[in-house]
């Protein structure tokens, strides 16, 4: 029996790892990356011998989330609840191990331990996975914007498929812009990061304008994604994912756990046990501040 190539073996195990899409693309610089001085713009800076970027996506639309219509339930973004707030990391570690076992170098995007070494949205566009929408997020025809991304830079010469870049399907739609509670999407395809709730809820201070706009949101904001037409079918009938979600194992009854009154009872130790920086990206003090503000907004 003919032995599978390294590329084929990586693709074969990716399904077992819960990865829904995986692509191999060129490591050439991202000329349209806005931060011109950042090493993320050019993968060769991170790994001079780089030959391939491995770009992976996991569908995050297939698990239950807390009731979004109940003002007494604290809201967190779907990305936070997926546990992939700092990039898809753990599911890709087996691929990194395989590449190193075969004698190649492999550097994993890991926004938690350092900073992500790739502009993953642009890399996914290069791989033909989707397009960047007017809300600045990656949108795909199959998964909408409910997709978490991960990446690996490697010097393995993996077999690349012919890539067909995705056409931008946003057209004249402005649903995300109208849905934004703080007008952070006034300019199409460009997010005003300083104004965006997902950013300001993590800041050192919480302005009165932010508090009034956040409603019952504790961390991040999914308003633009909830309004996007490409996500509507996923909100009603999620597609099947390869990933085995364990969100209910972690929180039990999610509506009960995320009630503002229950979140207010969490000690710092319990916060670190159930949520913590690795999941939500903020410390206990910031979590408590936002929780109190959301409680005032009821």
Coordinates of C-alpha atoms in Angstrom, one line a residue, residues 21 23 121-133 138-144 147 162-170 189 230:
X21 CA -11.2 23.3 7.1
X23 CA -5.4 24.8 3.7
X121 CA -8.0 36.7 8.6
X122 CA -5.8 37.7 5.7
X123 CA -4.2 34.3 5.6
X124 CA -7.6 32.7 5.4
X125 CA -8.6 35.0 2.6
X126 CA -5.4 34.0 0.8
X127 CA -6.4 30.3 1.3
X128 CA -9.7 30.9 -0.3
X129 CA -11.7 30.1 2.9
X130 CA -13.7 33.4 2.8
X131 CA -13.6 37.1 2.5
X132 CA -13.3 40.0 5.0
X133 CA -16.7 41.5 5.4
X138 CA -13.8 36.8 8.0
X139 CA -17.0 35.6 6.4
X140 CA -17.4 32.2 4.7
X141 CA -20.2 30.8 2.5
X142 CA -20.3 27.6 4.5
X143 CA -19.9 28.9 8.1
X144 CA -20.7 32.6 8.0
X147 CA -15.3 30.3 12.5
X162 CA -5.2 25.5 -6.5
X163 CA -6.8 28.4 -4.6
X164 CA -9.9 30.2 -5.8
X165 CA -10.2 33.5 -3.9
X166 CA -13.7 34.1 -2.5
X167 CA -15.7 36.8 -4.1
X168 CA -16.8 39.5 -1.6
X169 CA -20.5 38.8 -1.1
X170 CA -21.4 41.8 1.2
X189 CA -14.6 47.1 5.9
X230 CA -24.6 34.9 6.3

